[in-house]
Coordinates of C-alpha atoms in Angstrom, one line a residue:
M247 CA 151.8 70.2 114.9
P248 CA 149.0 72.4 115.6
T249 CA 147.7 74.0 112.8
V250 CA 145.6 77.0 112.0
S251 CA 143.3 78.9 109.0
L252 CA 145.5 81.8 108.2
P253 CA 144.0 84.8 105.8
K254 CA 146.3 85.8 103.2
A255 CA 146.0 88.9 100.6
D256 CA 144.0 87.9 98.0
G257 CA 140.7 87.1 100.4
T258 CA 141.4 83.2 101.0
T259 CA 143.1 81.4 104.2
D260 CA 145.7 78.5 104.0
R261 CA 146.1 75.8 107.0
Y262 CA 149.0 76.5 108.4
A263 CA 150.9 73.8 110.3
L264 CA 153.6 75.0 112.7
D265 CA 157.1 72.9 112.6
G266 CA 159.3 75.5 115.0
T267 CA 160.9 74.6 117.7
P268 CA 160.6 76.4 120.9
T269 CA 164.3 78.1 122.2
A270 CA 165.7 76.8 125.2
R271 CA 166.4 79.0 128.4
P272 CA 170.1 78.7 130.0
S273 CA 170.5 78.3 133.0
A274 CA 171.7 82.0 134.6
P275 CA 172.5 85.0 132.4
P276 CA 175.0 84.5 129.9
A277 CA 178.2 86.2 129.2
F278 CA 178.2 88.5 125.6
S279 CA 180.8 89.9 123.4
R280 CA 178.2 92.5 122.6
I281 CA 176.9 95.1 124.8
A282 CA 172.7 93.9 124.3
Y283 CA 170.3 96.5 125.3
A284 CA 167.1 95.3 124.5
A285 CA 164.6 98.3 124.7
A286 CA 161.5 96.6 126.4
H287 CA 157.7 97.7 125.9
V288 CA 155.2 98.4 128.7
V289 CA 151.7 96.0 129.3
S290 CA 148.8 97.8 129.8
D291 CA 146.4 97.0 132.4
P292 CA 142.8 97.2 130.4
W293 CA 140.9 96.1 133.9
K294 CA 142.0 99.7 135.0
D295 CA 142.2 101.1 131.7
M296 CA 139.1 103.4 131.0
R297 CA 140.7 106.5 128.8
P298 CA 143.7 104.8 127.3
W299 CA 144.4 107.3 124.2
E300 CA 144.8 110.0 127.4
E301 CA 145.8 108.2 130.6
P302 CA 146.3 104.5 129.8
A303 CA 146.9 102.3 132.7
I304 CA 150.2 100.2 133.1
D305 CA 150.5 97.0 134.5
W306 CA 153.1 97.1 136.2
D307 CA 154.1 94.1 137.8
K308 CA 153.8 92.1 134.3
T309 CA 155.8 95.0 132.9
L310 CA 158.6 94.6 135.5
A311 CA 158.3 91.1 135.2
F312 CA 159.4 91.6 131.3
R313 CA 162.3 92.9 132.5
H314 CA 163.6 90.0 134.2
H315 CA 162.8 88.1 131.9
L316 CA 165.3 90.0 129.7
W317 CA 167.8 90.1 132.6
S318 CA 167.5 86.1 132.6
L319 CA 168.6 86.0 129.7
G320 CA 171.5 88.0 129.7
F321 CA 169.9 91.7 128.1
R322 CA 170.9 94.7 129.4
I323 CA 168.0 97.1 129.1
A324 CA 167.0 100.3 127.2
E325 CA 164.6 101.3 129.6
A326 CA 161.5 103.9 128.7
M327 CA 162.6 104.0 125.1
D328 CA 160.5 104.2 122.1
T329 CA 159.6 100.6 122.2
A330 CA 157.9 101.7 125.2
Q331 CA 155.7 104.1 123.5
R332 CA 157.6 107.0 124.4
G333 CA 155.5 110.0 122.1
M334 CA 152.7 107.3 122.0
G335 CA 150.8 106.6 124.6
L336 CA 153.6 106.8 127.2
N337 CA 153.8 110.5 128.8
W338 CA 156.7 112.0 130.1
A339 CA 154.6 111.3 133.8
G340 CA 154.2 107.5 132.8
A341 CA 157.8 107.7 132.4
Q342 CA 159.1 109.1 135.1
E343 CA 157.4 106.3 137.1
L344 CA 159.0 103.6 134.8
I345 CA 162.3 104.5 134.8
R346 CA 161.9 104.9 138.9
R347 CA 160.5 101.7 138.7
S348 CA 162.9 99.3 136.9
L349 CA 165.8 101.6 138.9
A350 CA 164.5 99.8 141.8
E351 CA 164.4 96.8 140.3
A352 CA 167.4 96.8 138.6
R353 CA 168.6 96.9 142.4
T354 CA 167.5 93.6 143.8
V355 CA 168.8 91.6 140.7
S356 CA 172.0 90.5 140.8
G357 CA 174.1 92.0 137.7
A358 CA 171.0 94.0 136.3
D359 CA 171.7 96.4 134.2
L360 CA 169.4 99.3 132.2
A361 CA 170.1 103.0 130.7
C362 CA 167.2 105.0 130.4
G363 CA 165.7 106.9 128.0
A364 CA 165.6 111.1 128.6
G365 CA 164.2 113.6 126.4
T366 CA 162.0 116.4 125.7
D367 CA 159.1 114.9 125.0
H368 CA 156.8 116.2 127.9
L369 CA 157.6 119.8 125.9
A370 CA 154.9 119.7 123.1
P371 CA 157.0 120.8 119.9
A372 CA 154.8 123.8 118.9
N373 CA 155.4 125.3 122.7
A374 CA 159.1 124.9 122.2
R375 CA 160.1 128.9 121.3
S376 CA 164.0 129.2 121.9
L377 CA 166.6 126.2 122.6
D378 CA 166.7 126.9 125.8
A379 CA 163.5 126.0 126.5
V380 CA 164.5 122.7 124.8
I381 CA 168.0 122.0 126.6
A382 CA 166.1 123.2 130.1
A383 CA 163.4 120.2 128.9
Y384 CA 166.4 117.7 128.2
E385 CA 168.2 119.1 131.9
E386 CA 164.4 117.9 133.8
Q387 CA 165.0 114.6 131.6
V388 CA 168.5 113.4 132.5
G389 CA 168.3 115.1 136.1
F390 CA 165.5 113.0 136.8
V391 CA 167.9 109.9 135.3
E392 CA 170.8 110.9 137.3
K393 CA 168.5 111.8 140.3
H394 CA 167.3 108.0 140.8
G395 CA 170.8 106.4 140.0
G396 CA 170.3 105.8 136.0
R397 CA 172.3 106.4 133.1
A398 CA 170.8 108.2 130.4
I399 CA 170.5 107.5 127.3
L400 CA 169.7 111.0 125.0
M401 CA 167.1 110.8 123.2
A402 CA 166.1 112.7 119.8
S403 CA 164.0 115.6 120.3
R404 CA 161.1 116.4 118.4
A405 CA 161.1 120.1 120.1
L406 CA 164.9 120.4 118.3
A407 CA 164.1 119.0 115.2
R408 CA 161.6 122.0 114.6
L409 CA 163.5 124.8 115.9
A410 CA 166.8 124.6 114.5
T411 CA 167.9 125.9 111.9
S412 CA 171.6 124.8 111.8
P413 CA 173.8 122.6 112.9
D414 CA 175.1 124.4 114.9
D415 CA 172.2 124.5 116.7
Y416 CA 172.4 121.0 117.5
R417 CA 176.0 121.4 119.0
K418 CA 174.8 124.2 121.5
V419 CA 172.2 122.1 122.8
Y420 CA 174.1 119.0 123.1
G421 CA 177.6 120.5 123.9
R422 CA 175.8 122.1 127.4
I423 CA 173.6 118.4 128.6
L424 CA 176.6 116.8 127.8
G425 CA 179.3 119.2 129.4
Q426 CA 176.6 118.3 132.3
A427 CA 176.1 115.0 132.6
K428 CA 177.5 113.3 135.6
D429 CA 177.9 109.6 133.6
K430 CA 178.6 109.0 130.0
V431 CA 175.6 108.8 127.7
V432 CA 174.2 107.2 124.1
L433 CA 173.2 109.4 122.3
H434 CA 170.5 108.5 119.5
W435 CA 169.8 109.3 115.9
L436 CA 166.5 108.4 115.5
G437 CA 165.4 108.2 111.5
D438 CA 162.2 110.2 110.1
M439 CA 161.2 106.0 109.4
F440 CA 160.4 105.8 113.1
D441 CA 158.6 108.9 113.8
P442 CA 158.5 111.4 111.0
Q443 CA 159.1 114.6 113.4
L444 CA 162.8 113.7 113.4
A445 CA 163.2 114.2 109.6
G446 CA 166.3 116.8 109.0
Y447 CA 167.9 116.2 112.8
W448 CA 171.9 117.1 113.1
G449 CA 170.3 120.0 111.0
S450 CA 171.2 118.4 107.1
E451 CA 168.5 116.7 104.5
N452 CA 171.4 114.7 103.6
F453 CA 173.4 111.3 105.7
E454 CA 176.3 113.1 104.6
G455 CA 176.1 116.8 106.2
A456 CA 174.5 114.8 109.4
L457 CA 177.0 112.7 109.6
E458 CA 180.1 115.6 109.8
T459 CA 177.3 117.2 112.8
V460 CA 176.9 114.2 114.6
L461 CA 180.6 112.8 115.0
S462 CA 181.7 116.9 115.6
I463 CA 179.1 116.9 118.7
I464 CA 180.8 113.1 120.1
E465 CA 184.6 114.4 118.9
E466 CA 183.7 117.8 121.2
N467 CA 182.3 115.7 123.9
Q468 CA 184.1 112.3 124.1
N469 CA 184.8 112.1 127.4
K470 CA 180.7 111.8 128.0
V471 CA 179.8 109.8 125.2
E472 CA 179.5 105.7 125.8
G473 CA 178.4 105.1 122.5
I474 CA 175.9 106.2 119.5
K475 CA 172.6 104.5 118.5
I476 CA 171.9 104.5 114.8
S477 CA 168.4 103.5 113.7
L478 CA 168.4 104.5 109.8
L479 CA 167.3 100.9 108.6
D480 CA 170.3 101.4 106.0
N481 CA 173.7 99.1 106.9
A482 CA 176.0 100.7 105.1
R483 CA 175.0 103.8 106.6
E484 CA 175.8 102.6 109.4
V485 CA 179.5 101.2 108.9
A486 CA 179.7 104.5 107.8
L487 CA 179.5 105.6 111.2
R488 CA 181.0 102.8 112.7
D489 CA 183.9 103.7 111.1
R490 CA 183.9 107.0 112.0
L491 CA 183.5 107.3 115.6
P492 CA 186.7 107.9 118.0
E493 CA 188.3 105.3 119.7
G494 CA 186.4 104.0 122.4
V495 CA 183.1 105.4 121.5
L496 CA 180.5 102.6 120.7
C497 CA 178.5 102.4 118.0
F498 CA 175.2 100.3 119.0
T499 CA 173.2 99.2 116.5
G500 CA 169.5 100.3 116.2
D501 CA 169.0 98.3 112.6
D502 CA 166.0 96.0 113.0
F503 CA 166.5 95.0 109.1
N504 CA 170.1 94.7 109.1
Y505 CA 171.0 93.6 112.8
A506 CA 172.7 90.1 112.3
E507 CA 175.5 91.1 110.2
L508 CA 176.1 94.1 112.2
I509 CA 176.3 92.8 115.2
E510 CA 178.6 89.8 113.2
G511 CA 180.7 92.5 111.8
D512 CA 182.6 92.6 108.7
G513 CA 186.6 91.4 110.1
R514 CA 187.7 94.8 111.2
K515 CA 184.6 96.3 113.6
Y516 CA 182.0 95.7 114.7
S517 CA 178.7 97.2 116.0
H518 CA 177.0 96.7 119.7
A519 CA 173.6 96.4 120.1
L520 CA 170.2 98.4 121.3
L521 CA 167.0 97.2 119.5
G522 CA 163.5 97.1 120.3
I523 CA 162.9 93.7 118.0
F524 CA 165.3 91.9 120.9
D525 CA 162.3 92.2 123.1
A526 CA 160.8 90.1 120.4
V527 CA 163.0 87.6 119.7
A528 CA 164.9 87.9 123.3
P529 CA 165.8 83.7 123.8
Q530 CA 166.8 83.6 119.9
A531 CA 169.2 87.1 120.4
S532 CA 170.3 85.4 124.0
K533 CA 171.4 82.3 122.0
A534 CA 173.1 83.5 119.1
L535 CA 175.0 86.3 120.9
A536 CA 176.1 83.4 123.3
S537 CA 177.4 81.5 120.3
L538 CA 179.0 84.4 119.0
T539 CA 181.2 84.4 122.2
A540 CA 182.2 81.3 122.2
G541 CA 183.6 81.6 118.8
D542 CA 180.5 79.5 117.0
V543 CA 179.8 81.9 114.4
A544 CA 177.9 79.0 112.7
T545 CA 175.3 78.7 115.5
F546 CA 174.9 82.7 115.9
R547 CA 174.3 82.6 112.3
A548 CA 171.8 79.9 112.4
V549 CA 169.7 80.7 115.2
I550 CA 170.0 84.7 114.7
E551 CA 169.1 84.9 110.9
P552 CA 165.8 83.3 110.6
T553 CA 164.8 86.6 113.1
V554 CA 165.7 89.3 110.4
P555 CA 162.5 88.4 108.2
L556 CA 160.0 88.8 111.0
S557 CA 161.7 91.6 112.4
R558 CA 161.5 93.4 108.6
K559 CA 157.7 92.1 108.7
I560 CA 157.3 93.9 112.2
F561 CA 159.3 97.1 111.2
E562 CA 157.7 97.6 107.8
V563 CA 156.6 101.1 106.6
P564 CA 154.7 102.6 109.0
T565 CA 158.0 101.6 110.9
Q566 CA 156.8 103.6 113.8
Y567 CA 153.6 101.3 114.2
Y568 CA 156.5 98.3 114.8
K569 CA 155.3 98.3 118.9
A570 CA 151.8 96.4 117.9
G571 CA 154.1 93.5 116.5
V572 CA 156.3 93.2 119.6
V573 CA 153.6 93.8 122.1
F574 CA 151.0 90.9 120.2
L575 CA 154.5 88.4 120.2
A576 CA 154.5 89.7 124.0
W577 CA 151.1 88.1 124.3
L578 CA 151.2 85.1 122.0
N579 CA 154.2 83.5 124.3
G580 CA 152.0 83.9 127.6
H581 CA 154.2 87.0 128.8
Q582 CA 150.7 89.2 129.2
N583 CA 147.2 87.5 129.1
H584 CA 145.5 89.9 127.4
F585 CA 147.0 92.4 123.5
T586 CA 145.6 96.2 124.4
M587 CA 148.0 98.2 124.5
P588 CA 148.7 102.3 125.4
A589 CA 146.7 104.5 123.2
G590 CA 145.3 101.2 121.3
L591 CA 147.9 101.0 119.4
Q592 CA 147.1 97.5 119.0
S593 CA 144.9 98.8 115.9
S594 CA 147.7 100.3 114.8
R595 CA 148.1 97.1 112.2
G596 CA 145.4 94.9 111.0
M597 CA 144.6 91.4 110.5
L598 CA 147.2 90.5 107.5
H599 CA 149.9 91.9 109.0
Y600 CA 149.7 90.0 112.6
A601 CA 149.2 86.7 110.4
D602 CA 152.4 87.2 108.4
I603 CA 154.1 88.0 112.2
F604 CA 152.7 84.9 113.3
R605 CA 153.8 82.9 109.9
L606 CA 157.1 83.9 110.3
A607 CA 157.5 84.0 114.2
D608 CA 157.0 80.1 114.1
R609 CA 159.6 79.5 111.1
A610 CA 162.1 81.3 113.4
N611 CA 161.3 79.8 116.5
V612 CA 160.3 82.6 118.2
L613 CA 156.5 81.0 119.4
D614 CA 158.2 79.9 123.1
Q615 CA 154.4 77.5 123.5
P616 CA 153.1 76.6 120.4
D617 CA 149.9 75.7 121.8
L618 CA 149.0 78.6 123.3
A619 CA 150.1 80.6 120.7
V620 CA 147.6 79.0 118.2
A621 CA 144.9 79.2 121.0
R622 CA 145.5 83.0 121.1
M623 CA 145.8 83.3 117.7
K624 CA 143.0 81.6 116.4
S625 CA 140.3 84.2 119.3
F626 CA 142.5 86.9 117.9
L627 CA 141.4 86.4 114.4
A628 CA 137.3 84.8 115.5
V629 CA 137.4 88.6 117.0
H630 CA 138.5 89.6 113.9
G631 CA 135.6 87.9 111.9
L632 CA 137.5 84.6 110.6
A633 CA 136.3 81.7 112.0
D634 CA 138.6 78.8 112.6

C-alpha cells in the first residue's frame, strides 16, 4: 500500500501506510428508508479567480458534476446551504446562479431531487432596520426558488437574530413566510457553533425556551412544514425535538457528530438526514443507508460508524470552517483538480488538521483512489514545507 510522511503535533512526522478499502459504487441509485439530503459544496475556478474574497469564480461544470455524483448514489441535494459557503464566500448573486443551474440540471436526471436554501443573507444584519425588512428579504429568496420550480429550506437569518427581541418576533416572521409558501418547506435550526451570529435564535439563550418557540411555529403552520433540520451537535437535544414534533413533520438530523445513531433510531423514532458530511463520505453513507433499508443493521453500523471520527475532526471548533475539510476530501478523491475555495477558505485550517483528516479518511475507507490521494497529500505537504 502507498505511504506518506505525515506531521504530528509534537513537531515530528510518522510514516503512514494506507490500509483502507475504497467503497464500491452501486450499479443504480439505491432507494433508502430514510430521506437523505447531502448538502453539496461549490467548486472554485482558480483559473478565473481574480478576487476570491470579494467575487469568487465558480467552476460550474465541476460543481454540477459533483451533484451528479451525489444523485448517482441515491441522495437528494440540499442546495446553496452553508456547505456551499453561503455567507462565507458565496453571496446571494452566486447562490441564485447555483440554484438556477442546479434546478435545471436536476430536470435532466431521472429521479433527481433537491431543495434549495432560502434566507436573508443579501440583507446585511447591520442594515436591517425592521422585521418587515427581514420578511421582505425572505420573500425575495423563497420567491426566487419557487419561480424556478424549487422547494425551499428556510435558512436561519442573521438579520432576524440581531433584530428579534422576543419569541413573538420569530413567530411573526416565520408565520408570514410559511403562510405564503407554495409548497411545504424544511426549517433549519442552526446552532451558533456553526454561525456565532445566530446565538439566541428563536428568542431564547436556552434550549428549552427555543424548543417551545420552534414547536409553536411548527404547530401553527403544520400544513406548510415538511420537517426541521436541527444542527446543534447534541443528540439528546435532537431527540427531545424529534419526540415532540407533530405527526407527519419530519426530523432531519444535521448533527455531524452523532448522525449514525440518530439515523438508526432508538427503536421508537429515527431521524432523516440533511448533512454536510454526506458530501465528503457519500459512497460510504450510500452503502450504509442501503444496508439499513435492507434490514442489515450490522453492515449499516460497520460502514457508517468509522466515518463519525472523521466527521468530528472536520467539524471541530471553529465549526464554521468545516467546509475546508469537505473540499479537501473532494480534491483528494479526484472530484476537482485543485484545493482552492471561494474566499480562500482553504486557509481556515492548518496542516495538522488536514493530516488528521487524511488518516481518518483512510481508516473510514473514504479515500477512493489511494495512489492519487497520497500524491496529492504529498504535494500539499510540500507547499507547507514538508518534503516527503
